[in-house]
mmCIF file of C-alpha atoms in Angstrom:
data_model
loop_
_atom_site.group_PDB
_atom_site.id
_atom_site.type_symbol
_atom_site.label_atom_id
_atom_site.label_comp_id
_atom_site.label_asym_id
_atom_site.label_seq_id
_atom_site.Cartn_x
_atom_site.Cartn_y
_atom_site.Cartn_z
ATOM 1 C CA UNK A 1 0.000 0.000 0.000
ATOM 2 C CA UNK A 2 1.655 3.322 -0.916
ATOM 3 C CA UNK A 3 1.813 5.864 1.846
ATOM 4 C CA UNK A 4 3.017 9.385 2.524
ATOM 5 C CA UNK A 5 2.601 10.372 6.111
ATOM 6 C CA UNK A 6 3.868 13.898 7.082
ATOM 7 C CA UNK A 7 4.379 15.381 10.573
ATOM 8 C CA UNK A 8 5.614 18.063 11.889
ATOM 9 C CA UNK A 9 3.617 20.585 11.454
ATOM 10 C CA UNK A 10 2.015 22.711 14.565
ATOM 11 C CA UNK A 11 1.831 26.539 15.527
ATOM 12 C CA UNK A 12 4.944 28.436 15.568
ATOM 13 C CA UNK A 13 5.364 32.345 16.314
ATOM 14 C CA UNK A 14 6.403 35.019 12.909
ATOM 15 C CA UNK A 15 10.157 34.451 12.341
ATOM 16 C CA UNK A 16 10.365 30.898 13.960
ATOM 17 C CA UNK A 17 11.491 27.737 12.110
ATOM 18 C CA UNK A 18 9.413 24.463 11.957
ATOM 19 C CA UNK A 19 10.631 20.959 10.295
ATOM 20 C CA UNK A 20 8.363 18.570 8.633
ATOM 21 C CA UNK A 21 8.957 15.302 7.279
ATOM 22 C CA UNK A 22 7.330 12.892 5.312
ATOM 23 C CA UNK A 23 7.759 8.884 5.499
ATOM 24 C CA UNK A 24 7.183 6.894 2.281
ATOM 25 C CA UNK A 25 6.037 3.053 1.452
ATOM 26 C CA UNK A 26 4.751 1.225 -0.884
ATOM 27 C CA UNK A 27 6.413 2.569 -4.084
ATOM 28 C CA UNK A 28 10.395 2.952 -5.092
ATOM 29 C CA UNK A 29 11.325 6.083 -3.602
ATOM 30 C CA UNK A 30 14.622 6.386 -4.921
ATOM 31 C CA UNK A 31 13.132 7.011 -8.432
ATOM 32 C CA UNK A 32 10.328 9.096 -7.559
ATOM 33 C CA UNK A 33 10.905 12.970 -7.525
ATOM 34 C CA UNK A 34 9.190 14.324 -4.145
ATOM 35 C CA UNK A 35 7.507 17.881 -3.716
ATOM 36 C CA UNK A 36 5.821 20.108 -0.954
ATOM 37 C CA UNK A 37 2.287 21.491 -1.929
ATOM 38 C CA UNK A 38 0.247 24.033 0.539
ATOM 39 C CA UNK A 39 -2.867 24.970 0.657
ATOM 40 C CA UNK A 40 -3.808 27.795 2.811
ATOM 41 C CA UNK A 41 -7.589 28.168 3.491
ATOM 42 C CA UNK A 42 -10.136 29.215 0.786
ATOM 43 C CA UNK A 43 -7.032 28.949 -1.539
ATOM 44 C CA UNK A 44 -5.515 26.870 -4.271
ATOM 45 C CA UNK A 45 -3.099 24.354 -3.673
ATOM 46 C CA UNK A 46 0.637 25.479 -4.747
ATOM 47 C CA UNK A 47 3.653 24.145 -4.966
ATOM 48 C CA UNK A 48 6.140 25.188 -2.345
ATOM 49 C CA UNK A 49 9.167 22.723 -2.976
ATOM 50 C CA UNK A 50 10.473 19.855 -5.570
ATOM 51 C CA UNK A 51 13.763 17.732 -5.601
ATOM 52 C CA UNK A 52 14.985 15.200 -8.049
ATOM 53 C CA UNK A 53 14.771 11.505 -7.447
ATOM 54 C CA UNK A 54 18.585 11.884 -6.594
ATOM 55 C CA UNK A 55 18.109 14.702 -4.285
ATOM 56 C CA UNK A 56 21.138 16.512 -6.817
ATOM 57 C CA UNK A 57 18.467 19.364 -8.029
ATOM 58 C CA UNK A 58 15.687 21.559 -6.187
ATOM 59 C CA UNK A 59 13.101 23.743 -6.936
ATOM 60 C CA UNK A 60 11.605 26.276 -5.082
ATOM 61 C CA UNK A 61 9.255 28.678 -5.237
ATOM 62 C CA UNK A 62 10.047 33.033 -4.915
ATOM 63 C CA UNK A 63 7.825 33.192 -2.022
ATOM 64 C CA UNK A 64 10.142 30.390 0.121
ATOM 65 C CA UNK A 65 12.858 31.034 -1.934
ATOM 66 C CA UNK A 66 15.603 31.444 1.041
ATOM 67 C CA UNK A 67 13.841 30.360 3.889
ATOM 68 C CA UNK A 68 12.711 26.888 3.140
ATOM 69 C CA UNK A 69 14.981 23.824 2.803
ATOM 70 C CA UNK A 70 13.884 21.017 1.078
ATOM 71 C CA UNK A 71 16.267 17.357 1.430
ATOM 72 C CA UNK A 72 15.529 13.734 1.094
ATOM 73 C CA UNK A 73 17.215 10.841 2.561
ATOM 74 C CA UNK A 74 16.730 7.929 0.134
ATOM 75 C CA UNK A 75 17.915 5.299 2.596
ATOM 76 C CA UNK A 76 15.090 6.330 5.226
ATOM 77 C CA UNK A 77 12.098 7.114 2.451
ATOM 78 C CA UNK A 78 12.144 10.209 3.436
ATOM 79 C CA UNK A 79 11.615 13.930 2.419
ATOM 80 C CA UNK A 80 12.172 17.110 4.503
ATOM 81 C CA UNK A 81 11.000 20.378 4.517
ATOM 82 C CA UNK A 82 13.357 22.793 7.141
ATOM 83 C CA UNK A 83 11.138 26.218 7.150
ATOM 84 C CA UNK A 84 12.724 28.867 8.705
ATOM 85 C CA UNK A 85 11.908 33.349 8.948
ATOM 86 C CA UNK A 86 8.335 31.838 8.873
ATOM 87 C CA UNK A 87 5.248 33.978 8.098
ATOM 88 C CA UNK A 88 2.065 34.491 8.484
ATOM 89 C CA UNK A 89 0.848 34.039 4.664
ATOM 90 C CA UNK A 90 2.958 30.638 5.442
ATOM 91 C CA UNK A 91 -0.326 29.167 7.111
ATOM 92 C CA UNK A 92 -1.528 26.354 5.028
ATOM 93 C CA UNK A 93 -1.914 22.668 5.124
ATOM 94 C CA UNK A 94 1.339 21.284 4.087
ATOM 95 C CA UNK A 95 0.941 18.304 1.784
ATOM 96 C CA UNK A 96 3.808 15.698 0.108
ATOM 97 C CA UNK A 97 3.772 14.406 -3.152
ATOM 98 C CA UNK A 98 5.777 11.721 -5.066
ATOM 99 C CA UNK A 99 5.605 11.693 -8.889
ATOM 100 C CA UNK A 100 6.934 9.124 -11.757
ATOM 101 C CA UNK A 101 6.115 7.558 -14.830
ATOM 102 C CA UNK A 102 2.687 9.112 -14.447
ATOM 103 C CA UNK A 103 1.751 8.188 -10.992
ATOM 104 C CA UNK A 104 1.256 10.938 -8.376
ATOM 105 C CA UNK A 105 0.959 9.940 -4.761
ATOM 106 C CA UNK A 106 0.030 12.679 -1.673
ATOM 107 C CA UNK A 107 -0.378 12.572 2.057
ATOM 108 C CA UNK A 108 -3.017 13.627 4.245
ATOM 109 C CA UNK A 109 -1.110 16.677 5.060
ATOM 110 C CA UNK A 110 -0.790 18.746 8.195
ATOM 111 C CA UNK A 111 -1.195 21.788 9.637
ATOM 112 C CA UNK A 112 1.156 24.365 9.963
ATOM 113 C CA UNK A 113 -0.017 28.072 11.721
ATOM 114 C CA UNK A 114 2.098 30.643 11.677
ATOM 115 C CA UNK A 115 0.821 33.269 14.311
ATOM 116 C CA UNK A 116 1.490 35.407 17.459
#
């Protein structure tokens, strides 16, 4: 059964750092490129963060561009997400994704709030 679980998420204060991860099974990690998606309420989802299969190239987008970290650890099936100088208009549910050969897989996602 393919799974993405993340955690991490929970409230942090403007300017603080948070670190989520998200555990994979079920499907060859090590070939599938793995991305963040948000999607803050009322809003569309948006992609915050992509890395290559090999973890040698990243993507990221302007708004987190600086702040956010994005690594994978192929042994562990896992993907990370360091956030740091976080803001507000970074509230959103934080979802991962893993894409090849056509297939797309997400998590459930979870919450990150970004408030004082």
């Amino acid at each position: 059964q393919v799974q993405l679980v993340e955690s991490g998420g929970g409230l942090v204060q403007p300017g603080g750092s948070l670190s989520l991860s998200c555990a994979a099974s079920g499907f060859t990690f090590s070939v599938y490129g793995m991305s963040w998606y948000r999607q803050a309420a009322g809003k569309e989802r948006e992609l915050v963060a992509s890395i290559t299969s090999t973890g040698l190239a990243t993507y990221y987008a302007n708004s987190v561009k600086g702040r956010f970290t994005l690594s994978r650890d192929n042994a562990k099936n896992t993907v990370y997400l360091r956030m740091n100088s976080l803001k507000p208009e970074d509230t959103a549910v934080y979802y991962c994704n893993g894409a090849a050969w056509g297939n797309s897989y997400w998590g459930q996602g979870t919450q990150v709030t970004v408030s004082s």
